[in-house]
Amino acid sequence: MRHSRARRYGEKRSAQKKITRLKARLDFTAPDPAETPDLFLGNFKRSTTARWIYCFGRNEFDVANSVKWAIESTTKIRCMYRDFDLLAEATPATANKLTAIATHIAHSFRALLEKFSGVDGVSVDDRGVFVVGLYDGMMNEARIAGQRLPNRAGLRKIGKGKKPSPATGLHVHPYTVALSLGKQIRFSVPLEQIAAELEAVTQKRLS
């Protein structure tokens, strides 16, 4: 009996040590997958009537197109612009759902773009590449190994036969920075958490 108790105590201690080591290696503060469902989860019904979905600002073509393409690609519902308004050929219930999706994506893109643009050395030209990365990450369309990344404007050559050097102080491609952030937008990870990750990555990569 005494040996049996000692064995059980030893097994319990061993299990506790394994759990401690596991917690040290893994981030248990991240949201549970069940709490962050796919933004496009559910059914989407088409209609012959185009209904209002969202209104974009005058200079938000890159964000607006990201929202439009994401909706059309995922739901197969046709969208179109009317001035700065985005419309979709969807039933009223689906249109309401698409409005919530468009609001989430647009708000997330705007907030991350603002934070990214405030990083020292990041040029205006990097914005477009960053948006492409957010979109590809959100749609799980990351460039495969060996495929060229989107060109960064503002690159300057440093000598014949040498590779171009970015004019910015950011030593990582904006597309690469944005990929994982876009995926988190798709799964409704809290924006504060995504923005904190962006800040951490850019701070590490600055010269």
XYZ file of N, CA, C and O in Angstrom:
828
model
N 0.831 -1.200 0.000
C 0.000 0.000 0.000
C 0.872 1.258 0.000
O 0.624 2.211 -0.728
N 1.932 1.245 0.875
C 2.801 2.396 0.964
C 3.534 2.634 -0.360
O 3.674 3.748 -0.807
N 3.984 1.523 -1.022
C 4.682 1.645 -2.303
C 3.740 2.178 -3.380
O 4.137 2.938 -4.252
N 2.478 1.746 -3.307
C 1.490 2.185 -4.292
C 1.258 3.686 -4.179
O 1.173 4.403 -5.185
N 1.128 4.201 -2.959
C 0.936 5.635 -2.743
C 2.148 6.423 -3.224
O 2.021 7.486 -3.838
N 3.325 5.899 -2.939
C 4.549 6.590 -3.358
C 4.639 6.658 -4.883
O 5.059 7.669 -5.449
N 4.221 5.557 -5.539
C 4.260 5.520 -6.996
C 3.295 6.541 -7.583
O 3.631 7.274 -8.524
N 2.059 6.605 -7.009
C 1.069 7.562 -7.506
C 1.545 9.000 -7.290
O 1.352 9.868 -8.140
N 2.183 9.244 -6.125
C 2.697 10.587 -5.850
C 3.785 10.961 -6.855
O 3.834 12.092 -7.356
N 4.659 9.982 -7.153
C 5.732 10.230 -8.111
C 5.185 10.505 -9.500
O 5.686 11.381 -10.215
N 4.133 9.773 -9.905
C 3.520 9.988 -11.212
C 2.876 11.372 -11.298
O 2.948 12.050 -12.325
N 2.230 11.797 -10.186
C 1.590 13.105 -10.151
C 2.619 14.212 -10.280
O 2.439 15.180 -11.024
N 3.748 14.068 -9.555
C 4.817 15.061 -9.616
C 5.392 15.137 -11.023
O 5.666 16.223 -11.545
N 5.550 13.988 -11.657
C 6.093 13.936 -13.008
C 5.162 14.625 -13.997
O 5.598 15.379 -14.875
N 3.848 14.394 -13.849
C 2.859 15.002 -14.742
C 2.847 16.524 -14.567
O 2.755 17.280 -15.546
N 2.942 16.976 -13.311
C 2.954 18.412 -13.048
C 4.171 19.083 -13.676
O 4.090 20.190 -14.214
N 5.313 18.406 -13.640
C 6.526 18.956 -14.238
C 6.378 19.057 -15.756
O 6.809 20.025 -16.368
N 5.754 18.043 -16.362
C 5.541 18.063 -17.813
C 4.626 19.219 -18.213
O 4.861 19.885 -19.212
N 3.568 19.430 -17.422
C 2.638 20.527 -17.713
C 3.353 21.867 -17.592
O 3.157 22.770 -18.411
N 4.198 22.013 -16.575
C 4.948 23.257 -16.390
C 5.858 23.528 -17.582
O 5.950 24.654 -18.077
N 6.547 22.471 -18.057
C 7.430 22.634 -19.217
C 6.631 22.977 -20.465
O 7.052 23.785 -21.292
N 5.447 22.351 -20.607
C 4.606 22.611 -21.773
C 4.110 24.051 -21.782
O 4.117 24.718 -22.815
N 3.703 24.543 -20.622
C 3.229 25.927 -20.524
C 4.335 26.917 -20.848
O 4.093 27.999 -21.381
N 5.553 26.551 -20.496
C 6.679 27.437 -20.765
C 6.949 27.556 -22.255
O 7.437 28.571 -22.746
N 6.643 26.474 -23.001
C 6.912 26.460 -24.446
C 5.765 26.999 -25.272
O 5.953 27.522 -26.357
N 4.548 26.874 -24.782
C 3.383 27.276 -25.552
C 2.712 28.499 -24.952
O 2.803 28.751 -23.754
N 2.047 29.262 -25.807
C 1.350 30.476 -25.364
C -0.102 30.136 -25.070
O -0.904 29.991 -25.967
N -0.426 30.017 -23.794
C -1.781 29.676 -23.395
C -2.651 30.916 -23.224
O -3.798 30.824 -22.819
N -2.101 32.093 -23.534
C -2.888 33.318 -23.425
C -3.648 33.613 -24.703
O -4.514 34.477 -24.731
N -3.311 32.921 -25.799
C -3.985 33.149 -27.075
C -5.426 32.667 -26.992
O -5.736 31.717 -26.260
N -6.334 33.285 -27.725
C -7.736 32.867 -27.697
C -7.907 31.430 -28.163
O -7.185 30.961 -29.045
N -8.815 30.720 -27.564
C -9.135 29.369 -27.993
C -9.735 29.419 -29.392
O -10.538 30.305 -29.688
N -9.344 28.465 -30.292
C -9.886 28.478 -31.650
C -11.406 28.523 -31.697
O -11.993 29.111 -32.598
N -12.047 27.892 -30.703
C -13.511 27.880 -30.680
C -14.071 29.273 -30.417
O -15.213 29.570 -30.750
N -13.246 30.144 -29.804
C -13.699 31.491 -29.503
C -13.404 32.467 -30.636
O -13.808 33.620 -30.582
N -12.666 32.023 -31.647
C -12.327 32.880 -32.780
C -12.719 32.193 -34.081
O -11.869 31.728 -34.834
N -14.010 32.098 -34.374
C -14.469 31.385 -35.569
C -14.140 32.140 -36.846
O -13.875 33.345 -36.838
N -14.157 31.415 -37.937
C -13.931 31.992 -39.254
C -14.946 33.100 -39.500
O -16.147 32.925 -39.282
N -14.461 34.238 -39.947
C -15.319 35.391 -40.220
C -16.404 35.066 -41.240
O -17.504 35.617 -41.210
N -16.100 34.157 -42.161
C -17.026 33.816 -43.236
C -17.770 32.501 -42.974
O -18.274 31.874 -43.906
N -17.823 32.101 -41.714
C -18.541 30.886 -41.363
C -20.046 31.081 -41.555
O -20.602 32.117 -41.216
N -20.721 30.088 -42.137
C -22.166 30.165 -42.309
C -22.585 30.190 -43.759
O -21.773 30.034 -44.674
N -23.883 30.389 -43.985
C -24.444 30.387 -45.332
C -24.691 31.817 -45.813
O -25.081 32.689 -45.043
N -24.461 32.015 -47.090
C -24.669 33.321 -47.714
C -25.568 33.131 -48.932
O -25.267 32.328 -49.813
N -26.692 33.880 -48.965
C -27.678 33.689 -50.021
C -27.696 34.868 -50.975
O -27.724 36.025 -50.565
N -27.687 34.531 -52.265
C -27.689 35.559 -53.301
C -29.101 36.058 -53.593
O -30.091 35.419 -53.275
N -29.140 37.222 -54.234
C -30.399 37.832 -54.632
C -30.172 38.605 -55.928
O -29.033 38.901 -56.297
N -31.262 38.919 -56.621
C -31.141 39.735 -57.833
C -31.108 41.224 -57.500
O -30.880 42.060 -58.368
N -31.345 41.549 -56.235
C -31.339 42.940 -55.783
C -30.011 43.274 -55.121
O -29.540 42.539 -54.252
N -29.388 44.368 -55.537
C -28.130 44.810 -54.937
C -28.435 45.660 -53.705
O -29.162 46.653 -53.790
N -27.901 45.264 -52.571
C -28.154 45.963 -51.306
C -26.874 46.589 -50.753
O -25.781 46.058 -50.947
N -27.038 47.694 -50.042
C -25.913 48.414 -49.464
C -25.196 47.561 -48.432
O -25.816 46.878 -47.619
N -23.843 47.610 -48.485
C -23.033 46.849 -47.539
C -22.175 47.762 -46.674
O -22.161 47.661 -45.448
N -21.463 48.691 -47.341
C -20.503 49.499 -46.584
C -20.139 50.734 -47.397
O -20.231 50.737 -48.623
N -19.674 51.784 -46.704
C -19.228 53.013 -47.357
C -17.761 53.257 -47.019
O -17.387 53.236 -45.830
N -16.940 53.483 -48.046
C -15.506 53.701 -47.867
C -15.148 55.165 -48.085
O -15.881 55.911 -48.736
N -13.995 55.549 -47.561
C -13.498 56.892 -47.762
C -12.969 57.090 -49.172
O -12.710 56.128 -49.903
N -12.756 58.319 -49.545
C -12.345 58.662 -50.910
C -11.000 58.053 -51.292
O -10.777 57.694 -52.442
N -10.084 57.922 -50.350
C -8.738 57.430 -50.645
C -8.497 56.020 -50.107
O -7.364 55.664 -49.759
N -9.550 55.215 -50.044
C -9.421 53.866 -49.481
C -9.619 52.776 -50.532
O -10.167 51.718 -50.236
N -9.134 52.988 -51.728
C -9.372 52.012 -52.778
C -8.753 50.652 -52.459
O -9.346 49.609 -52.763
N -7.565 50.651 -51.860
C -6.917 49.383 -51.551
C -7.687 48.607 -50.486
O -7.890 47.393 -50.600
N -8.162 49.306 -49.464
C -8.959 48.650 -48.424
C -10.304 48.212 -48.989
O -10.764 47.081 -48.740
N -10.942 49.082 -49.776
C -12.251 48.760 -50.354
C -12.165 47.538 -51.253
O -13.026 46.638 -51.192
N -11.141 47.470 -52.097
C -10.999 46.325 -52.991
C -10.714 45.043 -52.220
O -11.175 43.960 -52.603
N -9.973 45.141 -51.127
C -9.702 43.965 -50.297
C -10.999 43.398 -49.737
O -11.214 42.173 -49.719
N -11.880 44.292 -49.262
C -13.174 43.852 -48.732
C -14.021 43.237 -49.846
O -14.604 42.159 -49.680
N -14.089 43.902 -50.979
C -14.895 43.421 -52.108
C -14.421 42.053 -52.586
O -15.218 41.121 -52.769
N -13.123 41.926 -52.815
C -12.579 40.662 -53.316
C -12.762 39.533 -52.309
O -13.041 38.395 -52.689
N -12.603 39.836 -51.012
C -12.759 38.813 -49.980
C -14.195 38.286 -49.963
O -14.429 37.073 -49.877
N -15.162 39.194 -50.058
C -16.569 38.784 -50.058
C -16.893 37.960 -51.294
O -17.501 36.888 -51.210
N -16.483 38.441 -52.460
C -16.796 37.730 -53.704
C -16.108 36.368 -53.762
O -16.711 35.380 -54.181
N -14.855 36.307 -53.350
C -14.103 35.057 -53.414
C -14.648 34.001 -52.461
O -14.712 32.815 -52.793
N -15.061 34.434 -51.277
C -15.487 33.482 -50.246
C -16.960 33.112 -50.347
O -17.331 31.954 -50.143
N -17.815 34.080 -50.656
C -19.256 33.828 -50.642
C -19.851 33.614 -52.029
O -20.989 33.169 -52.148
N -19.071 33.957 -53.084
C -19.540 33.869 -54.480
C -20.702 34.830 -54.753
O -21.469 34.632 -55.700
N -20.828 35.847 -53.929
C -21.857 36.874 -54.121
C -21.257 38.062 -54.852
O -20.215 38.581 -54.442
N -21.896 38.483 -55.920
C -21.383 39.583 -56.737
C -21.526 40.913 -56.000
O -22.570 41.208 -55.426
N -20.461 41.701 -56.041
C -20.463 43.022 -55.411
C -20.144 44.090 -56.453
O -19.521 43.809 -57.480
N -20.552 45.306 -56.175
C -20.250 46.415 -57.079
C -20.209 47.715 -56.283
O -20.715 47.787 -55.156
N -19.585 48.733 -56.874
C -19.508 50.036 -56.232
C -20.564 50.972 -56.807
O -20.896 50.918 -57.983
N -21.061 51.837 -55.959
C -21.898 52.964 -56.377
C -21.334 54.175 -55.651
O -21.573 54.368 -54.469
N -20.525 54.951 -56.395
C -19.721 56.006 -55.782
C -18.787 55.359 -54.755
O -17.990 54.512 -55.126
N -18.909 55.715 -53.493
C -18.029 55.139 -52.478
C -18.727 54.044 -51.668
O -18.187 53.560 -50.676
N -19.926 53.665 -52.094
C -20.680 52.619 -51.409
C -20.424 51.266 -52.065
O -20.355 51.162 -53.293
N -20.310 50.239 -51.231
C -20.194 48.869 -51.715
C -21.549 48.196 -51.585
O -22.169 48.226 -50.517
N -22.027 47.610 -52.682
C -23.301 46.902 -52.703
C -23.060 45.438 -53.036
O -22.069 45.090 -53.684
N -23.974 44.582 -52.603
C -23.870 43.156 -52.884
C -25.236 42.607 -53.259
O -26.255 43.002 -52.689
N -25.247 41.711 -54.219
C -26.492 41.072 -54.649
C -26.808 39.944 -53.676
O -26.495 38.771 -53.913
N -27.401 40.320 -52.553
C -27.640 39.377 -51.466
C -29.007 39.621 -50.844
O -29.583 40.702 -50.970
N -29.510 38.601 -50.158
C -30.766 38.749 -49.436
C -30.561 39.704 -48.267
O -29.411 39.958 -47.856
N -31.631 40.252 -47.696
C -31.471 41.192 -46.577
C -30.656 40.627 -45.418
O -29.794 41.320 -44.867
N -30.920 39.374 -45.042
C -30.193 38.777 -43.919
C -28.716 38.628 -44.240
O -27.846 38.912 -43.401
N -28.418 38.183 -45.458
C -27.021 38.032 -45.861
C -26.344 39.391 -45.972
O -25.178 39.546 -45.601
N -27.066 40.389 -46.467
C -26.502 41.734 -46.576
C -26.109 42.267 -45.201
O -25.054 42.898 -45.043
N -26.929 42.019 -44.200
C -26.604 42.443 -42.842
C -25.331 41.756 -42.341
O -24.483 42.371 -41.684
N -25.218 40.475 -42.667
C -24.034 39.724 -42.257
C -22.791 40.246 -42.973
O -21.723 40.392 -42.375
N -22.939 40.564 -44.249
C -21.809 41.086 -45.016
C -21.394 42.463 -44.521
O -20.219 42.819 -44.574
N -22.360 43.251 -44.045
C -22.033 44.559 -43.471
C -21.142 44.392 -42.246
O -20.158 45.126 -42.065
N -21.470 43.425 -41.402
C -20.653 43.171 -40.212
C -19.253 42.715 -40.608
O -18.248 43.128 -40.007
N -19.167 41.868 -41.628
C -17.867 41.383 -42.102
C -17.045 42.527 -42.680
O -15.858 42.682 -42.370
N -17.674 43.336 -43.542
C -16.981 44.463 -44.163
C -16.491 45.450 -43.110
O -15.374 45.979 -43.200
N -17.314 45.703 -42.103
C -16.939 46.621 -41.030
C -15.718 46.103 -40.276
O -14.772 46.853 -39.996
N -15.718 44.823 -39.976
C -14.610 44.208 -39.248
C -13.313 44.289 -40.046
O -12.264 44.696 -39.525
N -13.370 43.914 -41.326
C -12.171 43.920 -42.162
C -11.654 45.341 -42.360
O -10.460 45.612 -42.181
N -12.546 46.258 -42.727
C -12.130 47.635 -42.999
C -11.534 48.286 -41.750
O -10.489 48.954 -41.825
N -12.180 48.104 -40.616
C -11.685 48.692 -39.370
C -10.315 48.119 -39.015
O -9.404 48.864 -38.610
N -10.139 46.825 -39.177
C -8.861 46.179 -38.863
C -7.761 46.661 -39.803
O -6.645 46.986 -39.360
N -8.052 46.698 -41.105
C -7.065 47.155 -42.074
C -6.655 48.601 -41.777
O -5.471 48.931 -41.801
N -7.630 49.463 -41.514
C -7.328 50.872 -41.242
C -6.409 51.015 -40.019
O -5.424 51.752 -40.048
N -6.765 50.319 -38.948
C -6.004 50.450 -37.710
C -4.572 49.942 -37.884
O -3.618 50.587 -37.423
N -4.403 48.821 -38.560
C -3.069 48.266 -38.758
C -2.255 49.110 -39.735
O -1.046 49.275 -39.561
N -2.915 49.644 -40.758
C -2.231 50.530 -41.696
C -1.724 51.787 -41.000
O -0.611 52.251 -41.258
N -2.553 52.336 -40.132
C -2.148 53.539 -39.403
C -0.945 53.260 -38.519
O 0.003 54.053 -38.460
N -0.974 52.125 -37.846
C 0.135 51.760 -36.958
C 1.395 51.468 -37.763
O 2.495 51.890 -37.404
N 1.238 50.760 -38.875
C 2.375 50.422 -39.721
C 2.990 51.679 -40.336
O 4.213 51.825 -40.408
N 2.152 52.602 -40.775
C 2.631 53.835 -41.405
C 3.394 54.710 -40.423
O 4.196 55.561 -40.832
N 3.149 54.531 -39.130
C 3.828 55.330 -38.125
C 5.199 54.815 -37.733
O 5.910 55.457 -36.956
N 5.579 53.654 -38.289
C 6.901 53.095 -37.979
C 7.976 53.914 -38.691
O 7.847 54.238 -39.871
N 9.040 54.257 -37.981
C 10.129 55.037 -38.570
C 10.703 54.332 -39.790
O 11.031 53.142 -39.739
N 10.842 55.080 -40.884
C 11.466 54.536 -42.084
C 10.520 53.889 -43.049
O 10.903 53.569 -44.180
N 9.279 53.660 -42.660
C 8.310 53.050 -43.572
C 7.804 54.119 -44.533
O 7.367 55.192 -44.116
N 7.867 53.822 -45.823
C 7.465 54.802 -46.833
C 5.998 54.632 -47.196
O 5.384 53.596 -46.911
N 5.466 55.645 -47.858
C 4.085 55.584 -48.330
C 3.919 54.429 -49.317
O 2.874 53.773 -49.367
N 4.982 54.158 -50.089
C 4.911 53.098 -51.091
C 4.784 51.708 -50.470
O 4.341 50.768 -51.122
N 5.205 51.561 -49.210
C 5.103 50.264 -48.540
C 3.655 49.912 -48.186
O 3.346 48.758 -47.902
N 2.792 50.911 -48.189
C 1.404 50.707 -47.796
C 0.727 49.652 -48.670
O 0.084 48.729 -48.163
N 0.874 49.793 -49.990
C 0.218 48.856 -50.896
C 0.675 47.431 -50.693
O -0.124 46.490 -50.716
N 1.981 47.249 -50.481
C 2.524 45.907 -50.268
C 2.000 45.331 -48.955
O 1.685 44.137 -48.854
N 1.886 46.182 -47.953
C 1.368 45.753 -46.650
C -0.082 45.297 -46.780
O -0.474 44.263 -46.216
N -0.881 46.036 -47.548
C -2.288 45.665 -47.753
C -2.389 44.320 -48.486
O -3.225 43.480 -48.143
N -1.537 44.110 -49.478
C -1.530 42.828 -50.196
C -1.238 41.689 -49.228
O -1.868 40.623 -49.275
N -0.304 41.899 -48.309
C 0.018 40.879 -47.319
C -1.142 40.598 -46.380
O -1.433 39.441 -46.055
N -1.824 41.659 -45.939
C -2.997 41.473 -45.080
C -4.063 40.655 -45.802
O -4.662 39.730 -45.235
N -4.297 41.009 -47.070
C -5.331 40.306 -47.835
C -4.956 38.843 -48.051
O -5.780 37.943 -47.829
N -3.720 38.589 -48.485
C -3.304 37.207 -48.737
C -3.347 36.371 -47.466
O -3.720 35.195 -47.490
N -2.952 36.974 -46.344
C -3.015 36.248 -45.081
C -4.448 35.940 -44.691
O -4.765 34.832 -44.244
N -5.335 36.904 -44.888
C -6.747 36.730 -44.554
C -7.389 35.646 -45.418
O -8.245 34.890 -44.965
N -6.957 35.554 -46.682
C -7.542 34.598 -47.618
C -6.725 33.315 -47.737
O -7.013 32.455 -48.570
N -5.690 33.188 -46.903
C -4.817 32.006 -46.916
C -4.217 31.785 -48.304
O -4.193 30.670 -48.825
N -3.719 32.872 -48.896
C -3.141 32.815 -50.232
C -1.693 33.287 -50.214
O -1.228 33.997 -51.105
N -0.949 32.886 -49.190
C 0.441 33.310 -49.066
C 1.260 32.822 -50.251
O 1.005 31.733 -50.800
N 2.243 33.630 -50.656
C 3.131 33.250 -51.750
C 3.891 31.988 -51.359
O 4.397 31.871 -50.249
N 3.966 31.042 -52.293
C 4.655 29.788 -52.024
C 6.157 30.004 -52.085
O 6.633 31.008 -52.628
N 6.912 29.052 -51.552
C 8.366 29.164 -51.538
C 8.893 29.317 -52.959
O 8.522 28.572 -53.859
N 9.749 30.286 -53.153
C 10.321 30.531 -54.461
C 9.567 31.546 -55.285
O 10.084 32.065 -56.279
N 8.329 31.845 -54.911
C 7.538 32.828 -55.641
C 7.930 34.230 -55.185
O 8.095 34.482 -54.001
N 8.080 35.135 -56.138
C 8.513 36.487 -55.812
C 7.478 37.213 -54.964
O 6.273 37.106 -55.198
N 7.979 37.959 -53.995
C 7.103 38.802 -53.191
C 6.751 40.053 -53.990
O 7.464 40.422 -54.927
N 5.658 40.727 -53.651
C 5.306 41.973 -54.346
C 6.454 42.970 -54.260
O 7.124 43.076 -53.234
N 6.700 43.679 -55.349
C 7.789 44.643 -55.385
C 7.565 45.769 -54.384
O 6.457 46.272 -54.252
N 8.644 46.155 -53.715
C 8.604 47.304 -52.821
C 9.122 48.505 -53.583
O 10.241 48.507 -54.083
N 8.311 49.539 -53.688
C 8.777 50.773 -54.306
C 9.789 51.421 -53.371
O 9.837 51.135 -52.184
N 10.601 52.303 -53.922
C 11.564 53.005 -53.085
C 12.824 52.220 -52.838
O 13.587 52.536 -51.930
N 13.080 51.152 -53.650
C 14.318 50.411 -53.497
C 15.419 51.121 -54.278
O 15.197 51.615 -55.372
N 16.609 51.137 -53.740
C 17.717 51.751 -54.455
C 18.857 50.754 -54.585
O 19.131 49.982 -53.676
N 19.540 50.766 -55.737
C 20.680 49.887 -55.938
C 21.902 50.471 -55.247
O 22.117 51.668 -55.242
N 22.736 49.611 -54.700
C 23.904 50.073 -53.956
C 25.184 49.772 -54.709
O 26.271 49.916 -54.177
N 25.078 49.357 -55.953
C 26.276 49.096 -56.745
C 26.002 48.042 -57.788
O 25.072 47.252 -57.678
N 26.797 48.031 -58.840
C 26.605 47.095 -59.926
C 26.760 45.661 -59.441
O 27.721 45.307 -58.767
N 25.779 44.851 -59.798
C 25.828 43.444 -59.431
C 25.373 43.155 -58.024
O 25.314 42.001 -57.611
N 25.048 44.196 -57.274
C 24.586 43.992 -55.901
C 23.071 44.075 -55.831
O 22.439 44.683 -56.678
N 22.520 43.474 -54.816
C 21.067 43.467 -54.647
C 20.576 44.843 -54.223
O 21.282 45.564 -53.515
N 19.349 45.224 -54.646
C 18.808 46.511 -54.213
C 18.604 46.537 -52.715
O 18.298 45.525 -52.100
N 18.771 47.709 -52.150
C 18.626 47.879 -50.706
C 17.421 48.750 -50.418
O 17.235 49.781 -51.046
N 16.551 48.342 -49.484
C 15.379 49.153 -49.196
C 15.756 50.516 -48.657
O 16.667 50.652 -47.849
N 14.992 51.515 -49.107
C 15.248 52.869 -48.641
C 14.667 53.096 -47.264
O 14.876 54.121 -46.646
N 13.895 52.144 -46.791
C 13.291 52.283 -45.475
C 14.203 51.692 -44.413
O 15.179 51.016 -44.706
N 13.859 51.946 -43.153
C 14.635 51.371 -42.070
C 14.080 50.035 -41.627
O 14.538 49.475 -40.651
N 13.080 49.520 -42.302
C 12.459 48.254 -41.940
C 13.157 47.130 -42.683
O 13.123 47.063 -43.911
N 13.813 46.233 -41.956
C 14.613 45.188 -42.568
C 13.826 43.900 -42.765
O 14.403 42.808 -42.753
N 12.556 43.999 -42.947
C 11.719 42.850 -43.271
C 10.687 43.327 -44.281
O 10.243 44.477 -44.238
N 10.328 42.458 -45.200
C 9.387 42.851 -46.255
C 8.009 43.129 -45.653
O 7.515 42.339 -44.840
N 7.366 44.250 -46.019
C 6.038 44.567 -45.479
C 5.025 43.450 -45.712
O 4.140 43.231 -44.883
N 5.162 42.750 -46.828
C 4.255 41.637 -47.129
C 4.386 40.541 -46.069
O 3.391 40.011 -45.578
N 5.631 40.236 -45.720
C 5.888 39.198 -44.714
C 5.337 39.599 -43.358
O 4.772 38.782 -42.626
N 5.497 40.879 -43.009
C 4.976 41.382 -41.738
C 3.463 41.207 -41.658
O 2.903 40.839 -40.624
N 2.786 41.454 -42.788
C 1.321 41.503 -42.795
C 0.641 40.143 -42.853
O -0.525 40.020 -42.471
N 1.326 39.122 -43.333
C 0.668 37.833 -43.579
C -0.042 37.254 -42.356
O -1.236 36.940 -42.416
N 0.686 37.090 -41.268
C 0.070 36.472 -40.081
C -0.998 37.374 -39.480
O -1.965 36.896 -38.878
N -0.831 38.697 -39.652
C -1.832 39.634 -39.136
C -3.148 39.463 -39.881
O -4.228 39.479 -39.287
N -3.065 39.296 -41.216
C -4.269 39.104 -42.016
C -5.028 37.846 -41.636
O -6.260 37.835 -41.583
N -4.286 36.792 -41.350
C -4.942 35.535 -40.946
C -5.706 35.722 -39.641
O -6.806 35.193 -39.471
N -5.145 36.502 -38.732
C -5.808 36.741 -37.452
C -7.064 37.593 -37.630
O -8.038 37.423 -36.895
N -7.041 38.497 -38.600
C -8.248 39.273 -38.901
C -9.362 38.332 -39.317
O -10.514 38.472 -38.898
N -9.044 37.352 -40.157
C -10.027 36.384 -40.654
C -10.694 35.630 -39.504
O -11.890 35.321 -39.559
N -9.920 35.367 -38.447
C -10.452 34.582 -37.338
C -10.783 35.444 -36.114
O -10.834 34.945 -34.988
N -11.028 36.729 -36.382
C -11.572 37.644 -35.364
C -10.765 37.717 -34.078
O -11.329 37.897 -32.993
N -9.445 37.583 -34.189
C -8.589 37.792 -33.019
C -8.717 39.265 -32.614
O -8.782 40.141 -33.480
N -8.780 39.585 -31.330
C -8.917 40.980 -30.903
C -7.883 41.887 -31.558
O -6.691 41.554 -31.609
N -8.343 43.027 -32.054
C -7.475 43.942 -32.776
C -6.293 44.408 -31.923
O -5.187 44.599 -32.427
N -6.518 44.596 -30.623
C -5.446 45.030 -29.738
C -4.301 44.019 -29.742
O -3.122 44.390 -29.715
N -4.643 42.738 -29.808
C -3.628 41.685 -29.817
C -2.858 41.684 -31.136
O -1.633 41.521 -31.160
N -3.573 41.892 -32.248
C -2.920 41.924 -33.554
C -1.992 43.127 -33.650
O -0.855 43.033 -34.136
N -2.467 44.281 -33.185
C -1.656 45.502 -33.228
C -0.407 45.355 -32.364
O 0.670 45.846 -32.729
N -0.530 44.682 -31.234
C 0.628 44.468 -30.362
C 1.660 43.590 -31.061
O 2.873 43.812 -30.932
N 1.198 42.603 -31.801
C 2.122 41.740 -32.555
C 2.838 42.540 -33.638
O 4.044 42.381 -33.846
N 2.104 43.407 -34.328
C 2.711 44.254 -35.356
C 3.792 45.131 -34.749
O 4.894 45.272 -35.314
N 3.510 45.720 -33.617
C 4.489 46.587 -32.958
C 5.735 45.806 -32.562
O 6.868 46.270 -32.757
N 5.529 44.601 -32.036
C 6.667 43.789 -31.604
C 7.550 43.407 -32.785
O 8.787 43.473 -32.705
N 6.930 43.029 -33.896
C 7.691 42.610 -35.081
C 8.477 43.770 -35.660
O 9.662 43.649 -35.979
N 7.836 44.915 -35.820
C 8.508 46.057 -36.438
C 9.614 46.598 -35.555
O 10.659 47.042 -36.063
N 9.451 46.568 -34.251
C 10.496 47.055 -33.350
C 11.743 46.191 -33.444
O 12.864 46.682 -33.378
N 11.556 44.897 -33.628
C 12.702 43.988 -33.722
C 13.442 44.176 -35.040
O 14.640 43.902 -35.136
N 12.715 44.620 -36.075
C 13.297 44.659 -37.419
C 13.818 46.030 -37.836
O 14.266 46.201 -38.943
N 13.744 47.005 -36.947
C 14.240 48.342 -37.284
C 15.745 48.424 -37.099
O 16.314 47.802 -36.218
N 16.366 49.222 -37.956
C 17.826 49.388 -37.842
C 18.161 50.330 -36.695
O 17.322 51.089 -36.246
